[in-house]
CSV table of C-alpha atoms and ligand atoms in Angstrom, one decimal:
chain,number,residue,atom,x,y,z
Z,1,UNK,CA,61.4,215.0,-7.5
Z,2,UNK,CA,58.2,213.8,-5.9
Z,3,UNK,CA,58.5,213.1,-2.2
Z,4,UNK,CA,56.2,210.5,-0.7
Z,5,UNK,CA,55.6,210.2,3.0
Z,6,UNK,CA,56.8,206.9,4.4
Z,7,UNK,CA,54.0,204.5,4.9
Z,8,UNK,CA,54.4,201.0,6.5
Z,9,UNK,CA,52.0,199.7,3.9
Z,10,UNK,CA,54.5,200.4,1.1
Z,11,UNK,CA,57.6,198.3,0.9
Z,12,UNK,CA,60.8,199.0,-1.1
Z,13,UNK,CA,63.3,196.2,-1.1
Z,14,UNK,CA,66.9,197.6,-1.4
Z,15,UNK,CA,68.6,194.6,0.2
Z,16,UNK,CA,70.2,193.5,-3.1
Z,17,UNK,CA,69.9,193.5,-6.8
Z,18,UNK,CA,69.3,189.8,-6.5
Z,19,UNK,CA,65.7,190.4,-5.3
Z,20,UNK,CA,64.2,191.2,-8.7
Z,21,UNK,CA,61.4,189.1,-10.2
Z,22,UNK,CA,61.6,187.8,-13.8
Z,23,UNK,CA,59.7,189.9,-16.3
Z,24,UNK,CA,56.7,188.6,-18.2
Z,25,UNK,CA,59.0,188.3,-21.3
Z,26,UNK,CA,61.4,186.2,-19.3
Z,27,UNK,CA,58.6,183.9,-18.0
Z,28,UNK,CA,57.3,183.5,-21.6
Z,29,UNK,CA,60.8,182.6,-22.9
Z,30,UNK,CA,61.3,180.2,-20.0
Z,31,UNK,CA,58.0,178.4,-20.8
Z,32,UNK,CA,58.8,178.1,-24.5
Z,33,UNK,CA,62.5,177.3,-24.2
Z,34,UNK,CA,64.0,174.6,-26.3
Z,35,UNK,CA,65.8,172.2,-23.9
Z,36,UNK,CA,68.0,169.1,-23.8
Z,37,UNK,CA,70.2,167.4,-21.1
Z,38,UNK,CA,72.9,170.0,-20.3
Z,39,UNK,CA,75.0,167.5,-18.4
Z,40,UNK,CA,75.5,165.8,-21.9
Z,41,UNK,CA,76.0,169.3,-23.3
Z,42,UNK,CA,72.8,169.0,-25.3
Z,43,UNK,CA,70.7,171.9,-24.2
Z,44,UNK,CA,70.5,174.3,-27.2
Z,45,UNK,CA,69.3,177.3,-25.1
Z,46,UNK,CA,72.2,176.8,-22.6
Z,47,UNK,CA,74.6,176.6,-25.5
Z,48,UNK,CA,73.3,179.8,-27.0
Z,49,UNK,CA,73.6,181.6,-23.6
Z,50,UNK,CA,77.2,180.3,-23.1
Z,51,UNK,CA,78.2,181.4,-26.6
Z,52,UNK,CA,76.5,184.8,-26.2
Z,53,UNK,CA,78.4,185.6,-22.9
Z,54,UNK,CA,81.7,184.3,-24.3
Z,55,UNK,CA,81.3,186.5,-27.3
Z,56,UNK,CA,80.4,189.6,-25.2
Z,57,UNK,CA,83.3,189.1,-22.9
Z,58,UNK,CA,85.8,188.3,-25.7
Z,59,UNK,CA,86.5,184.8,-24.4
Z,60,UNK,CA,86.7,181.4,-26.2
Z,61,UNK,CA,84.0,179.6,-24.2
Z,62,UNK,CA,81.4,179.8,-21.4
Z,63,UNK,CA,79.8,177.6,-18.8
Z,64,UNK,CA,76.4,178.2,-17.4
Z,65,UNK,CA,76.4,177.6,-13.6
Z,66,UNK,CA,73.7,178.0,-10.9
Z,67,UNK,CA,75.3,180.9,-8.9
Z,68,UNK,CA,78.1,183.4,-8.7
Z,69,UNK,CA,79.5,181.5,-5.8
Z,70,UNK,CA,79.8,178.4,-7.9
Z,71,UNK,CA,81.2,180.3,-10.8
Z,72,UNK,CA,84.0,181.6,-8.6
Z,73,UNK,CA,84.6,178.3,-6.8
Z,74,UNK,CA,84.8,176.3,-10.0
Z,75,UNK,CA,87.3,178.8,-11.4
Z,76,UNK,CA,89.4,178.7,-8.2
Z,77,UNK,CA,89.4,174.9,-8.3
Z,78,UNK,CA,90.1,174.6,-12.0
Z,79,UNK,CA,93.0,177.1,-11.9
Z,80,UNK,CA,94.9,175.7,-8.9
Z,81,UNK,CA,96.2,172.7,-7.0
Z,82,UNK,CA,95.6,172.2,-3.2
Z,83,UNK,CA,97.9,174.0,-0.8
Z,84,UNK,CA,98.5,177.2,-2.8
Z,85,UNK,CA,97.7,180.8,-1.9
Z,86,UNK,CA,95.0,182.9,-3.7
Z,87,UNK,CA,95.7,186.6,-3.6
Z,88,UNK,CA,92.5,188.6,-3.4
Z,89,UNK,CA,91.5,192.2,-2.4
Z,90,UNK,CA,90.4,192.7,1.2
Z,91,UNK,CA,86.6,192.4,1.4
Z,92,UNK,CA,86.6,190.0,-1.6
Z,93,UNK,CA,83.4,188.0,-1.9
Z,94,UNK,CA,85.4,184.8,-2.5
Z,95,UNK,CA,86.9,185.3,1.0
Z,96,UNK,CA,84.1,187.0,3.0
Z,97,UNK,CA,80.9,185.5,1.7
Z,98,UNK,CA,81.4,182.0,0.2
Z,99,UNK,CA,81.4,180.1,3.5
Z,100,UNK,CA,85.1,179.3,3.4
Z,101,UNK,CA,84.5,177.3,0.1
Z,102,UNK,CA,88.0,177.9,-1.2
Z,103,UNK,CA,89.4,176.1,1.9
Z,104,UNK,CA,86.7,173.6,2.3
Z,105,UNK,CA,86.4,172.5,-1.4
Z,106,UNK,CA,89.8,173.2,-2.9
Z,107,UNK,CA,92.4,173.4,0.0
Z,108,UNK,CA,93.3,177.0,-0.8
Z,109,UNK,CA,94.7,179.7,1.4
Z,110,UNK,CA,93.5,183.3,0.9
Z,111,UNK,CA,96.2,186.0,1.0
Z,112,UNK,CA,94.4,189.4,1.2
Z,113,UNK,CA,95.9,192.6,0.0
Z,114,UNK,CA,94.8,196.1,1.0
Z,115,UNK,CA,92.1,197.5,-1.4
Z,116,UNK,CA,91.1,201.1,-0.4
Z,117,UNK,CA,87.9,201.8,-2.3
Z,118,UNK,CA,88.0,198.2,-3.7
Z,119,UNK,CA,91.2,199.0,-5.7
Z,120,UNK,CA,94.4,197.1,-4.8
Z,121,UNK,CA,97.7,198.7,-5.5
Z,122,UNK,CA,99.6,196.5,-8.1
Z,123,UNK,CA,102.7,197.0,-6.0
Z,124,UNK,CA,101.0,195.4,-3.0
Z,125,UNK,CA,99.9,192.5,-5.1
Z,126,UNK,CA,103.5,192.0,-6.3
Z,127,UNK,CA,104.8,192.2,-2.7
Z,128,UNK,CA,102.2,189.5,-1.8
Z,129,UNK,CA,103.4,187.0,-4.3
Z,130,UNK,CA,105.1,184.0,-2.6
Z,131,UNK,CA,107.7,181.8,-4.4
Z,132,UNK,CA,106.7,179.0,-2.1
Z,133,UNK,CA,109.9,178.2,-0.3
Z,134,UNK,CA,108.5,178.4,3.2
Z,135,UNK,CA,105.1,180.0,2.7
Z,136,UNK,CA,102.6,178.3,0.4
Z,137,UNK,CA,103.2,179.4,-3.2
Z,138,UNK,CA,100.9,181.8,-4.9
Z,139,UNK,CA,98.6,179.9,-7.2
Z,140,UNK,CA,96.1,182.5,-8.4
Z,141,UNK,CA,95.3,186.2,-8.3
Z,142,UNK,CA,91.7,187.3,-8.0
Z,143,UNK,CA,90.1,190.7,-8.5
Z,144,UNK,CA,86.5,191.8,-7.9
Z,145,UNK,CA,84.9,194.4,-10.2
Z,146,UNK,CA,82.6,196.0,-9.1
Z,147,UNK,CA,83.9,195.5,-5.6
Z,148,UNK,CA,80.8,194.8,-3.4
Z,149,UNK,CA,81.8,195.7,0.2
Z,150,UNK,CA,83.9,198.7,-0.9
Z,151,UNK,CA,80.6,200.2,-2.1
Z,152,UNK,CA,80.0,198.7,-5.5
Z,153,UNK,CA,83.2,200.5,-6.6
Z,154,UNK,CA,84.9,200.2,-10.0
Z,155,UNK,CA,88.4,199.1,-10.6
Z,156,UNK,CA,90.0,201.1,-13.4
Z,157,UNK,CA,91.2,199.3,-16.5
Z,158,UNK,CA,94.8,200.3,-16.1
Z,159,UNK,CA,94.9,198.9,-12.5
Z,160,UNK,CA,93.3,195.6,-13.6
Z,161,UNK,CA,95.8,195.3,-16.4
Z,162,UNK,CA,98.8,196.1,-14.1
Z,163,UNK,CA,97.7,193.5,-11.6
Z,164,UNK,CA,97.4,191.1,-14.6
Z,165,UNK,CA,101.1,191.7,-15.4
Z,166,UNK,CA,102.0,190.8,-11.8
Z,167,UNK,CA,100.1,187.5,-12.2
Z,168,UNK,CA,101.8,186.9,-15.5
Z,169,UNK,CA,105.2,187.6,-14.1
Z,170,UNK,CA,104.4,185.2,-11.3
Z,171,UNK,CA,103.3,182.6,-13.8
Z,172,UNK,CA,99.8,182.2,-12.2
Z,173,UNK,CA,96.3,182.7,-13.7
Z,174,UNK,CA,94.1,185.7,-13.1
Z,175,UNK,CA,90.4,185.4,-12.2
Z,176,UNK,CA,87.8,188.2,-12.1
Z,177,UNK,CA,84.8,187.9,-9.8
Z,178,UNK,CA,82.7,189.8,-12.2
Z,179,UNK,CA,79.3,189.2,-10.5
Z,180,UNK,CA,78.7,192.9,-11.5
Z,181,UNK,CA,81.2,193.2,-14.3
Z,182,UNK,CA,78.3,194.6,-16.4
Z,183,UNK,CA,77.9,197.5,-13.9
Z,184,UNK,CA,81.6,198.2,-14.0
Z,185,UNK,CA,81.6,198.3,-17.9
Z,186,UNK,CA,78.7,200.6,-17.9
Z,187,UNK,CA,80.2,202.9,-15.2
Z,188,UNK,CA,83.5,203.0,-17.2
Z,189,UNK,CA,81.7,203.3,-20.5
Z,190,UNK,CA,83.8,200.5,-22.0
Z,191,UNK,CA,82.8,197.3,-23.8
Z,192,UNK,CA,82.5,194.3,-21.5
Z,193,UNK,CA,85.2,192.6,-23.5
Z,194,UNK,CA,87.7,195.4,-22.7
Z,195,UNK,CA,86.9,195.0,-19.0
Z,196,UNK,CA,87.4,191.3,-19.2
Z,197,UNK,CA,90.5,191.3,-21.4
Z,198,UNK,CA,93.3,191.0,-18.8
Z,199,UNK,CA,91.7,187.9,-17.1
Z,200,UNK,CA,92.0,184.2,-17.8
Z,201,UNK,CA,88.5,183.7,-16.4
Z,202,UNK,CA,85.6,185.8,-15.4
Z,203,UNK,CA,82.4,184.8,-13.5
Z,204,UNK,CA,79.5,187.0,-14.4
Z,205,UNK,CA,76.1,186.9,-12.7
Z,206,UNK,CA,72.8,187.0,-14.6
Z,207,UNK,CA,70.7,187.2,-11.5
Z,208,UNK,CA,71.8,190.6,-10.2
Z,209,UNK,CA,71.4,193.9,-12.1
Z,210,UNK,CA,70.4,192.1,-15.3
Z,211,UNK,CA,67.3,190.7,-13.6
Z,212,UNK,CA,67.4,186.9,-14.4
Z,213,UNK,CA,66.0,184.7,-11.7
Z,214,UNK,CA,69.0,182.3,-11.6
Z,215,UNK,CA,72.4,181.7,-13.0
Z,216,UNK,CA,75.9,182.9,-13.8
Z,217,UNK,CA,78.3,182.2,-16.6
Z,218,UNK,CA,82.0,181.4,-16.2
Z,219,UNK,CA,84.0,182.4,-19.3
Z,220,UNK,CA,87.6,181.7,-20.3
Z,221,UNK,CA,89.7,179.5,-22.6
Z,222,UNK,CA,88.2,176.3,-24.0
Z,223,UNK,CA,90.6,174.3,-21.9
Z,224,UNK,CA,89.6,176.2,-18.7
Z,225,UNK,CA,85.9,175.5,-19.5
Z,226,UNK,CA,86.6,171.8,-20.1
Z,227,UNK,CA,88.2,171.6,-16.6
Z,228,UNK,CA,85.4,173.8,-15.2
Z,229,UNK,CA,82.8,171.4,-16.6
Z,230,UNK,CA,84.2,168.6,-14.4
Z,231,UNK,CA,84.1,170.7,-11.3
Z,232,UNK,CA,80.6,171.9,-12.0
Z,233,UNK,CA,79.4,168.3,-11.9
Z,234,UNK,CA,81.5,167.6,-8.8
Z,235,UNK,CA,80.1,170.6,-6.9
Z,236,UNK,CA,76.6,169.5,-7.7
Z,237,UNK,CA,75.9,172.1,-10.4
Z,238,UNK,CA,74.9,169.7,-13.3
Z,239,UNK,CA,71.5,171.1,-14.1
Z,240,UNK,CA,69.9,168.9,-16.9
Z,241,UNK,CA,67.1,170.8,-18.8
Z,242,UNK,CA,68.6,174.1,-17.7
Z,243,UNK,CA,67.5,175.8,-20.9
Z,244,UNK,CA,64.4,177.0,-19.0
Z,245,UNK,CA,66.7,179.1,-16.9
Z,246,UNK,CA,69.1,180.0,-19.7
Z,247,UNK,CA,66.2,181.4,-21.7
Z,248,UNK,CA,65.7,184.1,-19.0
Z,249,UNK,CA,69.5,184.5,-18.9
Z,250,UNK,CA,69.5,185.3,-22.7
Z,251,UNK,CA,67.0,188.1,-22.2
Z,252,UNK,CA,69.0,189.4,-19.3
Z,253,UNK,CA,72.2,189.4,-21.4
Z,254,UNK,CA,70.6,191.1,-24.4
Z,255,UNK,CA,68.3,193.6,-22.7
Z,256,UNK,CA,69.6,194.0,-19.1
Z,257,UNK,CA,72.8,196.1,-19.6
Z,258,UNK,CA,71.0,198.9,-21.4
Z,259,UNK,CA,69.2,199.9,-18.2
Z,260,UNK,CA,72.0,199.6,-15.6
Z,261,UNK,CA,72.8,203.3,-16.1
Z,262,UNK,CA,69.3,204.0,-14.6
Z,263,UNK,CA,70.2,202.0,-11.5
Z,264,UNK,CA,73.5,204.0,-11.1
Z,265,UNK,CA,71.7,207.3,-11.5
Z,266,UNK,CA,69.1,206.3,-8.9
Z,267,UNK,CA,71.9,205.2,-6.5
Z,268,UNK,CA,73.4,208.7,-6.8
Z,269,UNK,CA,70.0,210.3,-6.2
Z,270,UNK,CA,69.6,208.1,-3.2
Z,271,UNK,CA,73.0,209.1,-1.8
Z,272,UNK,CA,72.4,212.8,-2.5
Z,273,UNK,CA,69.0,212.6,-0.6
Z,274,UNK,CA,70.5,210.8,2.4
Z,275,UNK,CA,73.7,212.8,2.7
Z,276,UNK,CA,73.7,214.8,5.8
Z,277,UNK,CA,71.2,212.7,7.7
Z,278,UNK,CA,71.9,212.7,11.4
Z,279,UNK,CA,74.3,209.9,12.5
Z,280,UNK,CA,74.8,208.6,9.0
Z,281,UNK,CA,78.2,208.6,7.3
Z,282,UNK,CA,78.1,208.4,3.5
Z,283,UNK,CA,81.1,208.6,1.2
Z,284,UNK,CA,79.7,210.0,-2.1
Z,285,UNK,CA,82.9,209.2,-3.9
Z,286,UNK,CA,82.2,205.5,-3.4
Z,287,UNK,CA,78.7,205.6,-5.0
Z,288,UNK,CA,79.9,204.6,-8.5
Z,289,UNK,CA,77.3,202.0,-9.5
Z,290,UNK,CA,74.1,200.7,-7.9
Z,291,UNK,CA,75.1,200.6,-4.2
Z,292,UNK,CA,74.9,203.1,-1.4
Z,293,UNK,CA,76.6,202.2,1.9
Z,294,UNK,CA,75.7,204.0,5.1
Z,295,UNK,CA,78.0,204.1,8.1
Z,296,UNK,CA,75.9,203.9,11.3
Z,297,UNK,CA,76.4,203.2,15.0
Z,298,UNK,CA,74.4,199.9,15.0
Z,299,UNK,CA,73.6,198.4,11.6
Z,300,UNK,CA,71.2,195.7,12.7
Z,301,UNK,CA,69.2,198.2,14.8
Z,302,UNK,CA,69.2,200.7,11.9
Z,303,UNK,CA,68.0,198.0,9.4
Z,304,UNK,CA,65.2,196.9,11.8
Z,305,UNK,CA,64.0,200.5,12.3
Z,306,UNK,CA,64.2,201.2,8.6
Z,307,UNK,CA,62.1,198.1,7.9
Z,308,UNK,CA,59.4,199.6,10.1
Z,309,UNK,CA,59.4,202.6,7.7
Z,310,UNK,CA,58.9,200.3,4.7
Z,311,UNK,CA,62.4,200.0,3.4
Z,312,UNK,CA,64.4,196.7,3.5
Z,313,UNK,CA,68.2,197.0,3.6
Z,314,UNK,CA,71.1,194.7,4.5
Z,315,UNK,CA,73.4,195.1,7.4
Z,316,UNK,CA,76.8,194.3,6.1
Z,317,UNK,CA,78.7,193.9,9.3
Z,318,UNK,CA,78.2,195.8,12.6
Z,319,UNK,CA,78.3,199.3,11.3
Z,320,UNK,CA,77.5,199.3,7.6
Z,321,UNK,CA,74.0,199.3,5.9
Z,322,UNK,CA,73.8,198.6,2.2
Z,323,UNK,CA,71.1,199.9,-0.1
Z,324,UNK,CA,71.0,198.6,-3.7
Z,325,UNK,CA,69.1,199.9,-6.6
Z,326,UNK,CA,67.8,197.5,-9.3
Z,327,UNK,CA,65.2,196.7,-11.9
Z,328,UNK,CA,62.3,196.7,-9.6
Z,329,UNK,CA,63.1,200.2,-8.1
Z,330,UNK,CA,61.8,203.4,-9.7
Z,331,UNK,CA,62.2,207.1,-9.0
Z,332,UNK,CA,59.3,207.2,-6.6
Z,333,UNK,CA,60.7,204.2,-4.7
Z,334,UNK,CA,64.0,206.2,-4.4
Z,335,UNK,CA,62.2,209.3,-3.1
Z,336,UNK,CA,60.3,207.1,-0.6
Z,337,UNK,CA,63.5,205.4,0.5
Z,338,UNK,CA,65.2,208.8,1.1
Z,339,UNK,CA,62.4,209.9,3.4
Z,340,UNK,CA,62.4,206.5,5.2
Z,341,UNK,CA,66.2,206.6,5.8
Z,342,UNK,CA,66.1,210.2,7.0
Z,343,UNK,CA,63.2,209.5,9.3
Z,344,UNK,CA,64.9,206.4,10.7
Z,345,UNK,CA,68.2,208.3,11.3
Z,346,UNK,CA,66.3,211.1,13.1
Z,347,UNK,CA,64.5,208.6,15.4
Z,348,UNK,CA,67.7,206.7,16.2
Z,349,UNK,CA,69.7,209.8,16.9
Z,350,UNK,CA,67.0,211.5,18.9
W,1,TLP,N1,76.5,188.8,-3.3
W,1,TLP,C1,75.3,188.9,-2.5
W,1,TLP,C2,75.6,188.5,-1.0
W,1,TLP,O1,76.3,187.3,-1.0
W,1,TLP,C3,76.5,189.5,-0.3
W,1,TLP,C4,74.8,190.3,-2.6
W,1,TLP,O2,73.6,190.4,-2.2
W,1,TLP,O3,75.5,191.2,-3.0
W,1,TLP,N2,80.5,187.9,-6.1
W,1,TLP,C5,80.0,189.0,-5.7
W,1,TLP,C6,80.9,190.2,-5.8
W,1,TLP,C7,78.8,189.1,-5.1
W,1,TLP,O4,78.3,190.2,-4.6
W,1,TLP,C8,78.0,187.9,-5.0
W,1,TLP,C9,76.6,187.9,-4.3
W,1,TLP,C10,78.5,186.7,-5.5
W,1,TLP,C11,79.8,186.7,-6.1
W,1,TLP,C12,77.8,185.4,-5.4
W,1,TLP,O5,76.7,185.3,-6.1
W,1,TLP,P1,75.5,184.2,-5.8
W,1,TLP,O6,74.7,184.9,-4.7
W,1,TLP,O7,74.8,184.0,-7.1
W,1,TLP,O8,76.2,183.0,-5.3
């Protein structure tokens, strides 16, 4: 492994896998995309993308939406009525990072269950189900795979299926926030359709590890997608000639998954290189996909000092720093980032 001395002139952006730029092939496809008005359902490129993601996930239909947040929120709205509880794992993006949308837009109450390492115990989900006599009734169960704030961790298939049985017994639908379902399928070495099988709906992002500039696809039954179509318009996500975006999404879907294993390998290398740095806690067992979380005394201060060494990272709360590998990060960047993190840690502890 080549080690490069940190230089403030160089910059490696590990804040998220959302920061990637579209490839020349994507830009060409965007320029040449055949388009129509997607609000009328007439954009051929959007239709091809929706059908491709539905086929890959083993679902009947798909709906192209502008973001992962909108994919989740449309699903939550379409599956529920106001005043019900949504069971979700602690740390879930739908609860932590969607600006309270489930309450603001759909009148929903989150009911969080413990999720050590991002993996809820199906027994805890069963215990959280409310029949709705005094407490609000349970209206939906949500899972997140990979689980972002737990470390980009993977929920095993048997656990996802067992939680699905709980939802079925309770008579409520089951939604997957699969923003990074692609990463989970690669990490588990299973087809995407197997990962998505237990769920009534899945929201998958094209603009994270797969490298598209914009967009997510919500998949599920045809009936769910018809309902979702109405909420997409209501939430402001009707996009007209969206084929220019879907064209990049199609390349992401067909080419992007093949290289996610590289991101996962680089995250492990990054973790190995950082492990043992002064004042940094790192749980190697949680480095399962493209994320490395560092436990530090003061995350905003650490992120600021790290930026001065040429590496951008995100503070996720007061004591956690997140580093994410992606399409625009190569082996040299990882080596550079290791040196930068170690130098930052040494400075802050000294
Ligand atoms: N997550 C972003 C931030 O919001 C934290 C990131 O950089 O990781 N589900 C999950 C599990 C996500 O991690 C994200 C994005 C979303 C949904 C929302 O996707 P977008 O940003 O497209 O609305």
